[in-house]
Structures are given as C-alpha cells and as structure tokens.
Coordinates of C-alpha atoms in Angstrom, one line a residue:
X1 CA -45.1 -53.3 22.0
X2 CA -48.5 -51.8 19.9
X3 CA -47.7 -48.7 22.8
X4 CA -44.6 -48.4 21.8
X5 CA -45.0 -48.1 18.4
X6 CA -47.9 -46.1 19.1
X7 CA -46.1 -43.5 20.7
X8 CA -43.2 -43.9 18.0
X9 CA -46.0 -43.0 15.5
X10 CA -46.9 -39.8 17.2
X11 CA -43.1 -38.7 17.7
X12 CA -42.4 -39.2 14.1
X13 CA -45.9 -37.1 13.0
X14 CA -44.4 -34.0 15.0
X15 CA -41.2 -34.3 13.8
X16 CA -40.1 -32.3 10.2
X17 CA -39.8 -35.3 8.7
X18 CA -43.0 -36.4 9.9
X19 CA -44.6 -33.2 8.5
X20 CA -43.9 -33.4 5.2
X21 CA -44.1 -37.0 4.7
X22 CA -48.1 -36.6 5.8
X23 CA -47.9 -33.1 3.5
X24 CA -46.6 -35.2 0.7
X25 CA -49.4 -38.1 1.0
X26 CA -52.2 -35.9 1.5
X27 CA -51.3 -34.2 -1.5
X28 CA -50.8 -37.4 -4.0
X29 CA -54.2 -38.2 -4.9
X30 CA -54.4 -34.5 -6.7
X31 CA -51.8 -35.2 -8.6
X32 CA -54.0 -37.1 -11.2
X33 CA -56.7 -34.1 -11.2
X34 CA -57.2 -32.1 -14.2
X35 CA -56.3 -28.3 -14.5
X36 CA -59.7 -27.2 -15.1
X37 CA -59.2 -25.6 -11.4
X38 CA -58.5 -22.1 -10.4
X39 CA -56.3 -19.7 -12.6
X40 CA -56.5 -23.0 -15.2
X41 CA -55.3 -20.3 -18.1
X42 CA -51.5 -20.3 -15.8
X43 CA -51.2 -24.2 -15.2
X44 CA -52.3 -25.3 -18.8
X45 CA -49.8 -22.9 -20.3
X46 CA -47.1 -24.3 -18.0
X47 CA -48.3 -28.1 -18.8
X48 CA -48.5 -27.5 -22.6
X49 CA -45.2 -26.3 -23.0
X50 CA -44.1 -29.4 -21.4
X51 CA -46.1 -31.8 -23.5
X52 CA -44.9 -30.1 -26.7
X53 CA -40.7 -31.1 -25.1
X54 CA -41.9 -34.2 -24.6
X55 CA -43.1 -35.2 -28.0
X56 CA -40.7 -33.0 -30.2
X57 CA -37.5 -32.4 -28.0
X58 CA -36.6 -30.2 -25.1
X59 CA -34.7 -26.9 -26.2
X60 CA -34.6 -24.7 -23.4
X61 CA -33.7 -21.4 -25.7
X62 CA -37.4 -22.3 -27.3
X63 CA -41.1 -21.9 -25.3
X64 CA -43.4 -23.7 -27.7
X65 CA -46.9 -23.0 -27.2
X66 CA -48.6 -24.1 -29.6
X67 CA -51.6 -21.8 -29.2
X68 CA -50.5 -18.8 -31.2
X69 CA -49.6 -21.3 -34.0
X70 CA -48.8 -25.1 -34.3
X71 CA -44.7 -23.7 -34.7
X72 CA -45.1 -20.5 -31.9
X73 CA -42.1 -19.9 -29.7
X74 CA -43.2 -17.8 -26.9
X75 CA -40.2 -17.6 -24.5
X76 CA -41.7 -15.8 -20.9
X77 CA -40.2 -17.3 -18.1
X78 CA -37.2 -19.8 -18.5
X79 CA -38.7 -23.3 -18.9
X80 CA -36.7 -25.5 -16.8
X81 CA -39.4 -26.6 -14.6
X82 CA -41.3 -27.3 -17.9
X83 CA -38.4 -29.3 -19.0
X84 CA -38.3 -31.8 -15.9
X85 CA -41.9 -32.2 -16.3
X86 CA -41.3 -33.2 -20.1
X87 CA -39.1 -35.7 -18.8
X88 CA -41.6 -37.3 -16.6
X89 CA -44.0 -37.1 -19.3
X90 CA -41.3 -39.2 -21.4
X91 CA -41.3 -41.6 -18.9
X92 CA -45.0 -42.1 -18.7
X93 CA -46.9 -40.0 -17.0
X94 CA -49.9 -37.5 -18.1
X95 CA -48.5 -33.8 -18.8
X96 CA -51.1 -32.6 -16.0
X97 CA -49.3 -35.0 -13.6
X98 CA -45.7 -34.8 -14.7
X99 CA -46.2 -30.6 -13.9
X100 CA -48.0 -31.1 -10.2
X101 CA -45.4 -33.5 -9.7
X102 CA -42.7 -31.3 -10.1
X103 CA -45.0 -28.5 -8.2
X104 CA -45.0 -30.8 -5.6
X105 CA -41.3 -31.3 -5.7
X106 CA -40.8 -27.7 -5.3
X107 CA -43.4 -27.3 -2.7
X108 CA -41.4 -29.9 -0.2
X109 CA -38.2 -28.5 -0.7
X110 CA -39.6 -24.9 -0.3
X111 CA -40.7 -26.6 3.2
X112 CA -37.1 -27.8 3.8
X113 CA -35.1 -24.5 3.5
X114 CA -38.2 -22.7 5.1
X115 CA -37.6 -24.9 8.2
X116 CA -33.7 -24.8 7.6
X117 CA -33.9 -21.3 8.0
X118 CA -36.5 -21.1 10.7
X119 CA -34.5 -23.7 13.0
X120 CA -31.7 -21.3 12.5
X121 CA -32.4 -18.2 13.2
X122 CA -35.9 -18.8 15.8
X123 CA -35.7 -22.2 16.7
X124 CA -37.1 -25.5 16.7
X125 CA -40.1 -24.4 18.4
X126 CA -40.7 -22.2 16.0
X127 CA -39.4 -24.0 12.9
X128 CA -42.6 -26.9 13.8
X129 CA -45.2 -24.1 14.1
X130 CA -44.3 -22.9 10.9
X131 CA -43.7 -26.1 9.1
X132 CA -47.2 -26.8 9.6
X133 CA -49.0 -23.9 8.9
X134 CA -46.8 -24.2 5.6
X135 CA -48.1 -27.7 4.9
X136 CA -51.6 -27.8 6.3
X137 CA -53.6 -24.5 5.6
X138 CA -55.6 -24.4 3.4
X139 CA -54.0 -22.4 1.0
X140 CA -51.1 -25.0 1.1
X141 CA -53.3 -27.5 -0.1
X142 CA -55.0 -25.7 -3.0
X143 CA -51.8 -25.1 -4.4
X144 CA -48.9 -27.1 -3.3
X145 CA -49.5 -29.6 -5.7
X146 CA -50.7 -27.1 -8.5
X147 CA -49.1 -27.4 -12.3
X148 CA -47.6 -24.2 -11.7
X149 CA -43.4 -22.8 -11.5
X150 CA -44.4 -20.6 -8.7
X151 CA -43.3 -23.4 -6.1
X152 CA -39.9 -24.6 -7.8
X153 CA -39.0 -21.0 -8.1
X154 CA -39.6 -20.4 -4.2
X155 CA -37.6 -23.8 -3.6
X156 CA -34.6 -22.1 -5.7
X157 CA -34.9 -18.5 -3.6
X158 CA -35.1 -19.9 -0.7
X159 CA -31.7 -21.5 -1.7
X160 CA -30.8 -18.4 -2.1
X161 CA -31.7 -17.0 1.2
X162 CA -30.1 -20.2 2.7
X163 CA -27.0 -20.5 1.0
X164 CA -26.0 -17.1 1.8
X165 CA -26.8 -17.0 5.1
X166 CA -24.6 -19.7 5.6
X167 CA -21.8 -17.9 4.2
X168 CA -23.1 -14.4 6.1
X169 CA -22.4 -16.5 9.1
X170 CA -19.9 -19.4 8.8
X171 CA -17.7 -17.8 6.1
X172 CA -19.4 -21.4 4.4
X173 CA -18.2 -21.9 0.7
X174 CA -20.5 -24.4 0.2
X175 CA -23.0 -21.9 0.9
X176 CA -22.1 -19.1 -1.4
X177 CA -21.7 -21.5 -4.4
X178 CA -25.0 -23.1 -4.3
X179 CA -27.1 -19.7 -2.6
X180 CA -25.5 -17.4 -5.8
X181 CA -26.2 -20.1 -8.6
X182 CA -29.8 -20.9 -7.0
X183 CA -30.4 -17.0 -7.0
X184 CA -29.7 -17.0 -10.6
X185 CA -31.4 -19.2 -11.2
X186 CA -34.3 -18.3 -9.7
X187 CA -34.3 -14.8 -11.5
X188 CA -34.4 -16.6 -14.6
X189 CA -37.4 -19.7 -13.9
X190 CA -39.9 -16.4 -12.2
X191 CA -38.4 -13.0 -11.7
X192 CA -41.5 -11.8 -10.1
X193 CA -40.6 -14.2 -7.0
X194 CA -36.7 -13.6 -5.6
X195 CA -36.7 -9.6 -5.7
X196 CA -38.9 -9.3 -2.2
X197 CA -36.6 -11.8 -0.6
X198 CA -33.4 -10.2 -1.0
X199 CA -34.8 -8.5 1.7
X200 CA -34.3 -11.9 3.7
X201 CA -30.5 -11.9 2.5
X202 CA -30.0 -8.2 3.3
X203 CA -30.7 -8.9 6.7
X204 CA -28.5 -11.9 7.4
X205 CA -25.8 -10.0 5.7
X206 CA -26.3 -7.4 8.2
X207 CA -27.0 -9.0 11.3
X208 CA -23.8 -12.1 10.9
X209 CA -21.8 -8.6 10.1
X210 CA -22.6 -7.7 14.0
X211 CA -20.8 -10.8 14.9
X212 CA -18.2 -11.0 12.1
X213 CA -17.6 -7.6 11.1
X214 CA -16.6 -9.3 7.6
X215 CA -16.8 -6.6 4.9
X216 CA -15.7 -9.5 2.2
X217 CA -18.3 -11.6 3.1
X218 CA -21.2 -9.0 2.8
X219 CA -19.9 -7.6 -0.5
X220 CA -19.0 -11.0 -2.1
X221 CA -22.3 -12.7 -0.8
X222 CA -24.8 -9.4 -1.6
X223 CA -23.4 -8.2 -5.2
X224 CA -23.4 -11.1 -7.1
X225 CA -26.7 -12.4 -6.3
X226 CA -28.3 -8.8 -7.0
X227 CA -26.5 -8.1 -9.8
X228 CA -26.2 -11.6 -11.2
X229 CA -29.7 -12.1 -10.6
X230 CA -30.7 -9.1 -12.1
X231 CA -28.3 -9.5 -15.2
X232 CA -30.3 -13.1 -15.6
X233 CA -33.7 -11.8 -15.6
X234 CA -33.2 -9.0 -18.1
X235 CA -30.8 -10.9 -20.5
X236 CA -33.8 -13.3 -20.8
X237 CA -36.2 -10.7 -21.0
X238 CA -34.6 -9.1 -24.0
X239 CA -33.8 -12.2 -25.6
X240 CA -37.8 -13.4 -25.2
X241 CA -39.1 -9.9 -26.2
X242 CA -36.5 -10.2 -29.6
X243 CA -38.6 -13.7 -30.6
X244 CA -42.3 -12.4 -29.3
X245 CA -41.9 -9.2 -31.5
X246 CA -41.3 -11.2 -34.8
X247 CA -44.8 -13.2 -34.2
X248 CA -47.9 -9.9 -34.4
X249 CA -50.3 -12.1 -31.9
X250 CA -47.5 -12.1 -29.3
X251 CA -46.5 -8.5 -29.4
X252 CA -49.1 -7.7 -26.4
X253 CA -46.6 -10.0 -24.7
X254 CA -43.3 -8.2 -25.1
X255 CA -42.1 -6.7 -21.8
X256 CA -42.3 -2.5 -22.7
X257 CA -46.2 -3.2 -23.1
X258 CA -46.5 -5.5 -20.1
X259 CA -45.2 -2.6 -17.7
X260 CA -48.3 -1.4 -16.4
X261 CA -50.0 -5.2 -15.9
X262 CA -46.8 -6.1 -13.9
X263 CA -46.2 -2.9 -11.9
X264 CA -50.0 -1.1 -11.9
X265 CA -50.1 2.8 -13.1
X266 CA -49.4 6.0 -11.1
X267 CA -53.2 6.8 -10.9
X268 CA -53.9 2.6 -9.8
X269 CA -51.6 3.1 -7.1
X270 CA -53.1 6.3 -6.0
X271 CA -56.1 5.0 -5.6
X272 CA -56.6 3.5 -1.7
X273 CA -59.5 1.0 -2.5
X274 CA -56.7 -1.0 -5.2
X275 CA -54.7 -2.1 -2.0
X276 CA -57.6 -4.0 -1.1
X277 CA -57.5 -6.9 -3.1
X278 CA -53.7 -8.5 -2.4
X279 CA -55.1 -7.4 1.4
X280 CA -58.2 -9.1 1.5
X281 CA -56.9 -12.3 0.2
X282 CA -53.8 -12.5 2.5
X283 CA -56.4 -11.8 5.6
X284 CA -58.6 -14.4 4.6
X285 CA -56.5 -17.1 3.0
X286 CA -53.6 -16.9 4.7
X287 CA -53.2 -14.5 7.9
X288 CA -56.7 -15.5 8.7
X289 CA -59.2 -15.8 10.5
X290 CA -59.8 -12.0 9.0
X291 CA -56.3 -10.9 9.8
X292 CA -56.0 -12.4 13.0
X293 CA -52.5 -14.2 12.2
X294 CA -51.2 -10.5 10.8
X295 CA -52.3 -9.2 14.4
X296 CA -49.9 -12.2 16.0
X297 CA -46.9 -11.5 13.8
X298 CA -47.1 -8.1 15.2
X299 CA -47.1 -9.2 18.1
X300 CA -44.6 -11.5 17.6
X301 CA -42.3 -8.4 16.7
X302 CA -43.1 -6.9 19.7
X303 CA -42.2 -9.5 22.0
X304 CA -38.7 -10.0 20.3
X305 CA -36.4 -10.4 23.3
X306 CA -33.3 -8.7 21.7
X307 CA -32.5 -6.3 18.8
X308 CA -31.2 -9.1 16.0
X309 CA -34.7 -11.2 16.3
X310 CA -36.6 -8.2 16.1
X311 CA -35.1 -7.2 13.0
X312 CA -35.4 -11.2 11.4
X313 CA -38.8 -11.4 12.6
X314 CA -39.9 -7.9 10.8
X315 CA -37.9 -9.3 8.2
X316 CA -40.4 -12.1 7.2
X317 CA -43.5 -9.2 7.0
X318 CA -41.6 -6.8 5.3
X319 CA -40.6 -9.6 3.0
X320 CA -44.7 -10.3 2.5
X321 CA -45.2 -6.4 1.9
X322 CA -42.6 -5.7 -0.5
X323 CA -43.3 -8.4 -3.4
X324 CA -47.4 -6.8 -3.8
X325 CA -45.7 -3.0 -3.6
X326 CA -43.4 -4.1 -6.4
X327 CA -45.4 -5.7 -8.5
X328 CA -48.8 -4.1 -7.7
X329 CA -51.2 -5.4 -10.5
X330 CA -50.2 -8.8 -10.7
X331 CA -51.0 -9.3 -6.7
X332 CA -54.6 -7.3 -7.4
X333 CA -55.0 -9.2 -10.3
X334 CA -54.0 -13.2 -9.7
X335 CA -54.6 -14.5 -6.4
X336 CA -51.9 -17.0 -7.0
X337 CA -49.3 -14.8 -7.1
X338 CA -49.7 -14.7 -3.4
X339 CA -47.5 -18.1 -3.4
X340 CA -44.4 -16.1 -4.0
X341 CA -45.0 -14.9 -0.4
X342 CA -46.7 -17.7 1.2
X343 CA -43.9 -18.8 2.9
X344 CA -42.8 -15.4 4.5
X345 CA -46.6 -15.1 5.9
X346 CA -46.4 -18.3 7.5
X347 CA -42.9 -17.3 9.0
X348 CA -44.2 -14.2 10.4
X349 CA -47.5 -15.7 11.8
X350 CA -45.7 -18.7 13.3
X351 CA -43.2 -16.2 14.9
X352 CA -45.9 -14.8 16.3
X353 CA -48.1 -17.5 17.9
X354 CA -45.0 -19.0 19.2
X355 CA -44.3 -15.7 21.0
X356 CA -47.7 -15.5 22.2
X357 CA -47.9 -18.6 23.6
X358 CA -44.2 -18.1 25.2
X359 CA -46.1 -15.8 27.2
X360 CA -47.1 -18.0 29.6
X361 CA -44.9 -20.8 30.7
X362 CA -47.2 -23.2 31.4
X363 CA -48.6 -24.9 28.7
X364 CA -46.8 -23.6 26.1
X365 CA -47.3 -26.5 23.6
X366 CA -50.6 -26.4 23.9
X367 CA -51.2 -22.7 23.3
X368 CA -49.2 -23.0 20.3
X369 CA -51.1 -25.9 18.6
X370 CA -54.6 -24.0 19.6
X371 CA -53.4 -20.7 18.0
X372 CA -51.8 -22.7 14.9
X373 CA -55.3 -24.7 14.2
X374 CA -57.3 -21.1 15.0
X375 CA -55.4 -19.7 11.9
X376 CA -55.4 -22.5 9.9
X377 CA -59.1 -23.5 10.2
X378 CA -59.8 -20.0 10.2
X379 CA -58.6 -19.5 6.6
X380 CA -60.5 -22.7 5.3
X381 CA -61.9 -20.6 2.7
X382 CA -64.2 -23.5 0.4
X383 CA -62.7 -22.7 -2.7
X384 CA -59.3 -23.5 -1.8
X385 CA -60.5 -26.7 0.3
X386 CA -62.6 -27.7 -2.5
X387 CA -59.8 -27.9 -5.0
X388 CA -57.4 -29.8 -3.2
X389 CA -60.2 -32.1 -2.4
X390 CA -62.2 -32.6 -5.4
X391 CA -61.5 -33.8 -9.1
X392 CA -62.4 -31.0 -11.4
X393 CA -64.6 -31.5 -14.6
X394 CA -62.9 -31.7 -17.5
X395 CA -62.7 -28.8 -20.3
X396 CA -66.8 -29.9 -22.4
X397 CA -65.2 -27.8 -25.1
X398 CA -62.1 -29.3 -25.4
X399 CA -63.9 -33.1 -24.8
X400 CA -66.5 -31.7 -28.0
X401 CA -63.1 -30.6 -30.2
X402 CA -61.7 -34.4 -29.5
X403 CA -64.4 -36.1 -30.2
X404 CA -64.6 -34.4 -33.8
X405 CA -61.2 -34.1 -34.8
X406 CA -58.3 -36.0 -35.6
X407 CA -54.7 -35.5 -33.6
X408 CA -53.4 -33.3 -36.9
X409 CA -56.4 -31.4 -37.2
X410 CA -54.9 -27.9 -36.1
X411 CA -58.0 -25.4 -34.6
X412 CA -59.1 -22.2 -34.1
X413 CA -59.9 -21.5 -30.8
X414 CA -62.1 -17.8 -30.3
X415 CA -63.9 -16.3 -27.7
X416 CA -62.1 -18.1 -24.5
X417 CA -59.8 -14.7 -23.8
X418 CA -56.2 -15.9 -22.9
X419 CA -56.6 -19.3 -21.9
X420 CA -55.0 -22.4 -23.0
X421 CA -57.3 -25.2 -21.2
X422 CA -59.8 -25.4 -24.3
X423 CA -56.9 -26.9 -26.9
X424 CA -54.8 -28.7 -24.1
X425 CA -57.8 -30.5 -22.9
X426 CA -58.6 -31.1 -26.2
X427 CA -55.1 -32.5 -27.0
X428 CA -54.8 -30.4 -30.1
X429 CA -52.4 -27.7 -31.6
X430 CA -54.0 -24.7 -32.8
X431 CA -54.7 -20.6 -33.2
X432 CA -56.1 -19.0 -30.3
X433 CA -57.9 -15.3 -31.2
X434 CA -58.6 -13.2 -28.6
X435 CA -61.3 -10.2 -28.8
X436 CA -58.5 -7.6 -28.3
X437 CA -56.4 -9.6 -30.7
X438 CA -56.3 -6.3 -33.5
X439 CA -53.7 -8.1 -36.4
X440 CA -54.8 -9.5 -39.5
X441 CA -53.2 -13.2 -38.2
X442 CA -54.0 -14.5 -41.8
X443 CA -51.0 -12.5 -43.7
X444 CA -48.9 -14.9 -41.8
X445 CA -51.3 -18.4 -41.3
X446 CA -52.2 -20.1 -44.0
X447 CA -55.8 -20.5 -43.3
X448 CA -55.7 -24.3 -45.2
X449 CA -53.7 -25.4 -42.8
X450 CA -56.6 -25.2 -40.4
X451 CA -60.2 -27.2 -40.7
X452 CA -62.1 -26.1 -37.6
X453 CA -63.3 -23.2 -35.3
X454 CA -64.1 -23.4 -32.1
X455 CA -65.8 -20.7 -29.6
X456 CA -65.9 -20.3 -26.2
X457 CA -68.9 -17.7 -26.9
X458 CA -71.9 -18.9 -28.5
X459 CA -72.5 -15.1 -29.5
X460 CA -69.5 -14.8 -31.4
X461 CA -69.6 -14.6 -35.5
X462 CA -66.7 -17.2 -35.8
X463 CA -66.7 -16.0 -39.1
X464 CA -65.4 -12.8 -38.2
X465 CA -62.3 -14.1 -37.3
X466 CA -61.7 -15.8 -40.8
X467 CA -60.5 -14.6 -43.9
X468 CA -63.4 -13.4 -46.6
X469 CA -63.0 -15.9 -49.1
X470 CA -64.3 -18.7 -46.0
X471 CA -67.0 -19.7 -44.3
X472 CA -68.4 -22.2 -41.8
X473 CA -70.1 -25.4 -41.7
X474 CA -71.5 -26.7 -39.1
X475 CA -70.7 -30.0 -37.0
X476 CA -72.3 -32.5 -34.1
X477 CA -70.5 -30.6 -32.0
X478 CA -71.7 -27.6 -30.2
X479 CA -70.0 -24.4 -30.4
X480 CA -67.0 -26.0 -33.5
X481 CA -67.4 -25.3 -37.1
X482 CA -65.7 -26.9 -39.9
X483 CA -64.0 -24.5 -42.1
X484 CA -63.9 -23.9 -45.4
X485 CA -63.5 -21.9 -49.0
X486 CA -66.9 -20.3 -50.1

C-alpha cells in the first residue's frame, strides 16, 4: 500500500500537474517578503498603484501614484493587473502580497499555455523538459512570484500565441476569440512583451497554411491581432502621454522623450560592446552554464527531423533575439526585462536537450534529466537564489519616515533617483524630486501642504529643493527634516 502510494507520489511529481503544483508551493512562502529586492523601484510602483485602488476606488482610465503628488495620475501601462491586486488587497491581504500573488497567478498560467503549446507542436517529451526548466531555474524562482506585470502579461501573449494557433490549425473559433482579445490585451497591460512573439504566431500561420492552404484563416487570424494590438498600445500611449504632459514632473515620462531609453540611439547600437549586457545575462542566468543551453538549442535546430520543426524550433530563438533588438536599452538596462523572453529561452533550450539526448536511444530519460539539472544548476547565479530564498530588509528610510509621521503627513522624498520603495515602505503619500528633476514643482504644490523632507543622500542640501521663504528643522530621525516658514 505505502509502495503504492509511493510510486503514485512520484508519477504525479513528473507529471504537468505535478510541476506546477511543487512550482506553486515552493514559491508561497515569498509571497509575504517585502520589495526591498532587485529592481525594487519597478515592483513598488506596480504595488502602490494598487494600494492607492484599494483604499480610494479602482478607475482603470486613472494610474495614481502618489509620488509625484498626493492626487498624481500617471497612466504608463494599463493597470489591470494593479486592479486585481487592489482587489485582493480589499479582501485582506498586504499590497506587497496581493501584487506577487497575482505575479504568481500569471507565472502558472504562463506555464500552462507554454506546455499547451510545447505538447503541441514538440511533444510531451519535450513539453516536461521544458516545464521544468520554466519552474525550477533559478531565474524562475527569483521572479515568478515577483510584484511585477511582466508575468500576467506573458500569461495573456501566450494566449495569444495559443488561441491562434488553434484557429491556424483546426479552423477553432474558440481559438480566434480568446487568442485576438488576449493579444489586445496584452498590448495594452506591457507592450514591450507581445511584439517578439508575433513571431511565434507568424510561424503557425505559416506552417498550418502547408496543411490547410486557408488564406481566410491566415489573414483573419494575423491582421487583427497585429493591427488590433498595435491600435491598443498606441491609443493608450497617447491617451497617457495627454495626462503626463499636464503634470511638469512627469513630462520626462511622455513617450516622444522615452524613445531613446526604450529603443537605444543609432551610435548605442553601433557600438559592439552594448550587445553584451542582455547577452551576458541570458548566458549566465538563463542559457547557462555560460551559454551552454544556447549551444543545445542550436543543436536542437540542427537535429530537427523535418522542415516544419526546424522552422518552430528556430522560432522559439528567434523569438528570444528579437524582443532585446527591438527594444535595445531596456534589455541593457533592466535585467528583468529578460522575463518577457524567459519562456521562449526555455523552449529553445529544452528543444535542444531533448534532441540531444534523442541521440542515443538508450537512456534517453536519463540524459534528458542530467542535461536539464546541468542548465539549471549551472545558472544558480546567488543573487537570483538568494531572493527567492531570503526575506529582504525592509526600506530603514521608510521604517525612520513612519516612525515620525502621522498617516496624513504628505513628504518630500529627494535624493533616492526614481524609486518608489522609500514612501511605499513608509506607507505615506508624498513628492518625490529627483536630481534631474529641472521644474520649479512649487508653482503647482502648495508647499503647506507638506511637513517633512526626507533624503536618500545625506550630502544633499534638502533645502535646495524647497521654496526660499522655508527652511528645515531637524528630527529623531536620521536623514527627515520637518519643514517649515523662516
């Protein structure tokens, strides 16, 4: 009997099921860690606008963050993932929770259409390699559960990818109506992510024509979702940029100045060394040990057994190249932008170590799982274990701003560049200046409105950033100054 269910144990552990169930439970103790972590500046942002739906209504045509002002509507990406995170939050759970939560959420089903898709066109062999690469490298783990959109945004393009392919293949109109709405969609919650993998949809559009030879189906299934999709993303992106040019301190963020942050300059791209960032990091995090999983992939390629997988296994690299070509400073800027093409690196690897260890008929299985653990150990780079295992510290100036000032008390926050963490830790609304900040933000704050200063920067001259006719006092509290009229 113990045997029995023993050996049912072990069955259900390899299964999909079984993956993602032990992905999911290794990943619930993080979900009560604070966001002082890696690229902290990205998660508090998302997890403040959340907080702020929570307590004062969720409008999804508004982005409060209340760090350019207690009232500030920044509108950037469109904040549905912050919404069902509000409604968590509602419900009783901490806004750093409620946003890994839904992280998590988009994380598993990401896995779920990854192995959907997988299953389909490689099979299951192939679907298990890569199913736990997805869940258990390293990478995985610093992020899955991270209090970012980058995850539910992947879970919506890879509904995308697999709602069309169904109707590429099966004629299945259950498949074009929720692959074109979910590639909308997606446009809209992170257009950074879907754009690389319409290269995905391209090729099942073109490969289910070689069997089909249906004209309709490519042109119904392929011009919507590009055109749709694209229609989404800029109608947002002019109707953010129209309510960030009427505020001066979020001007820097209207799209015709963020051109060459998103998409790098002619003389960045030029340059050879500037492709070794995104590079790097994919070789050591992801494709690792240094590259070694790229190396299989390849390989993988080459050892296609007929045209069709050749050209669905390139697809899955080419799919990882594209998005950092695209959008070339983000990638050598934010490591986490590499999650927008996590999934189609783990493809491609897995592809390849399956074909590898095809190679030899005997012992497939095992040559599979040996090659798997190579890359996934081999990628165990400490930071990325370390934040998946251990609690971070919690924000000392946002713990000193707290402990000094009541919930109304609305602060000046200077000399912490763009980063939210200091005023969400501290649970307070405020004014964040930054160095390159060059407006005169008092013509349109009323400087009694706020009673402390807070800095980052011990250097700073806090009273730089006030108006003339104020000065500072000092409190118990290092590095926060009450303000007041000289």
């Amino acid at each position: 009997m113990s045997a029995s269910f023993a050996t049912s144990i072990k069955r259900f552990a390899a299964s999909p099921a079984g993956l993602i169930v032990l992905g999911t439970l290794i990943r619930i103790p993080q979900l009560w860690h604070g966001l002082n972590e890696m690229h902290s500046f990205r998660q508090t942002q998302t997890a403040f606008v959340a907080l702020e739906y929570a307590r004062h209504g969720i409008d999804l045509m508004h982005t409060p963050l209340p760090v350019f002002g207690p009232h500030s509507d920044v509108p950037m990406d469109f904040p549905l993932v912050q919404a069902m995170a509000a409604v968590m939050i509602r419900l009783g759970a901490g806004a750093a929770s409620a946003e890994r939560a839904i992280g998590l959420l988009g994380f598993q089903v990401t896995a779920i259409l990854l192995a959907v898709l997988v299953s389909r066109w490689h099979g299951r062999c192939a679907m298990l390699v890569v199913l736990a690469l997805f869940e258990f490298s390293p990478f995985a783990l610093a992020w899955g559960a991270s209090a970012l959109i980058e995850f539910p945004a992947l879970a919506l393009t890879l509904g995308m990818v697999v709602g069309l392919d169904s109707w590429f293949r099966n004629g299945s109109l259950l498949g074009l109506l929720c692959g074109l709405p979910a590639g909308w969609l997606a446009f809209l919650v992170k257009a950074t992510t879907p754009p690389a993998w319409c290269v995905l949809v391209v090729i099942s559009a073109a490969t289910a024509f070689v069997t089909t030879r249906s004209w309709m189906r490519s042109v119904v299934g392929l011009l919507p979702a590009g055109i749709g999709g694209l229609a989404a993303a800029f109608g947002w992106a002019r109707y953010g940029d129209a309510i960030k040019e009427r505020n001066p301190l979020t001007v820097f963020l209207v799209s015709r100045y963020m051109n060459a942050w998103n998409f790098g300059t002619i003389k960045q791209r030029l340059d050879p060394l500037a492709y070794g960032n995104a590079s790097a990091r994919i070789a050591v995090e992801i494709a690792g040990p240094v590259g070694f999983g790229i190396v299989l992939a390849v390989c993988g390629i080459m050892l296609a057994p007929k045209g069709i997988e050749r050209v669905r296994r390139a697809g899955w690299l080419v799919t990882a190249v594209v998005a950092p070509l695209i959008f070339f400073n983000l990638y050598y800027v934010h490591s986490y932008y590499l999650i927008a093409i996590f999934p189609a690196l783990v493809a491609a690897v897995g592809l390849g170590i399956v074909a590898v260890a095809q190679r030899s008929r005997a012992d497939t299985a095992r040559r599979a799982v040996i090659l798997t653990a190579i890359v996934a150990v081999g990628t165990a780079v400490p930071y990325n274990v370390l934040q998946w295992l251990v609690p971070p510290q919690p924000d000392a100036g946002g713990r000193r701003i707290q402990a000094a000032t009541r919930p109304d008390d609305l602060i000046v926050v200077v000399g912490c560049d763009w980063n939210p963490l200091t005023l969400f830790d501290a649970d307070r609304r405020g004014l964040m200046l930054t160095n390159y900040a060059n407006v005169d933000v008092w013509t349109r704050e009323n400087i009694n409105d706020y009673h402390y200063i807070y800095s980052c920067d011990q250097n700073l001259k806090v009273t730089d950033y006030l108006p003339r006719d104020h000065t500072v006092k000092p409190t118990s509290e290092p590095g926060l100054w009450q303000i007041a009229p000289r």
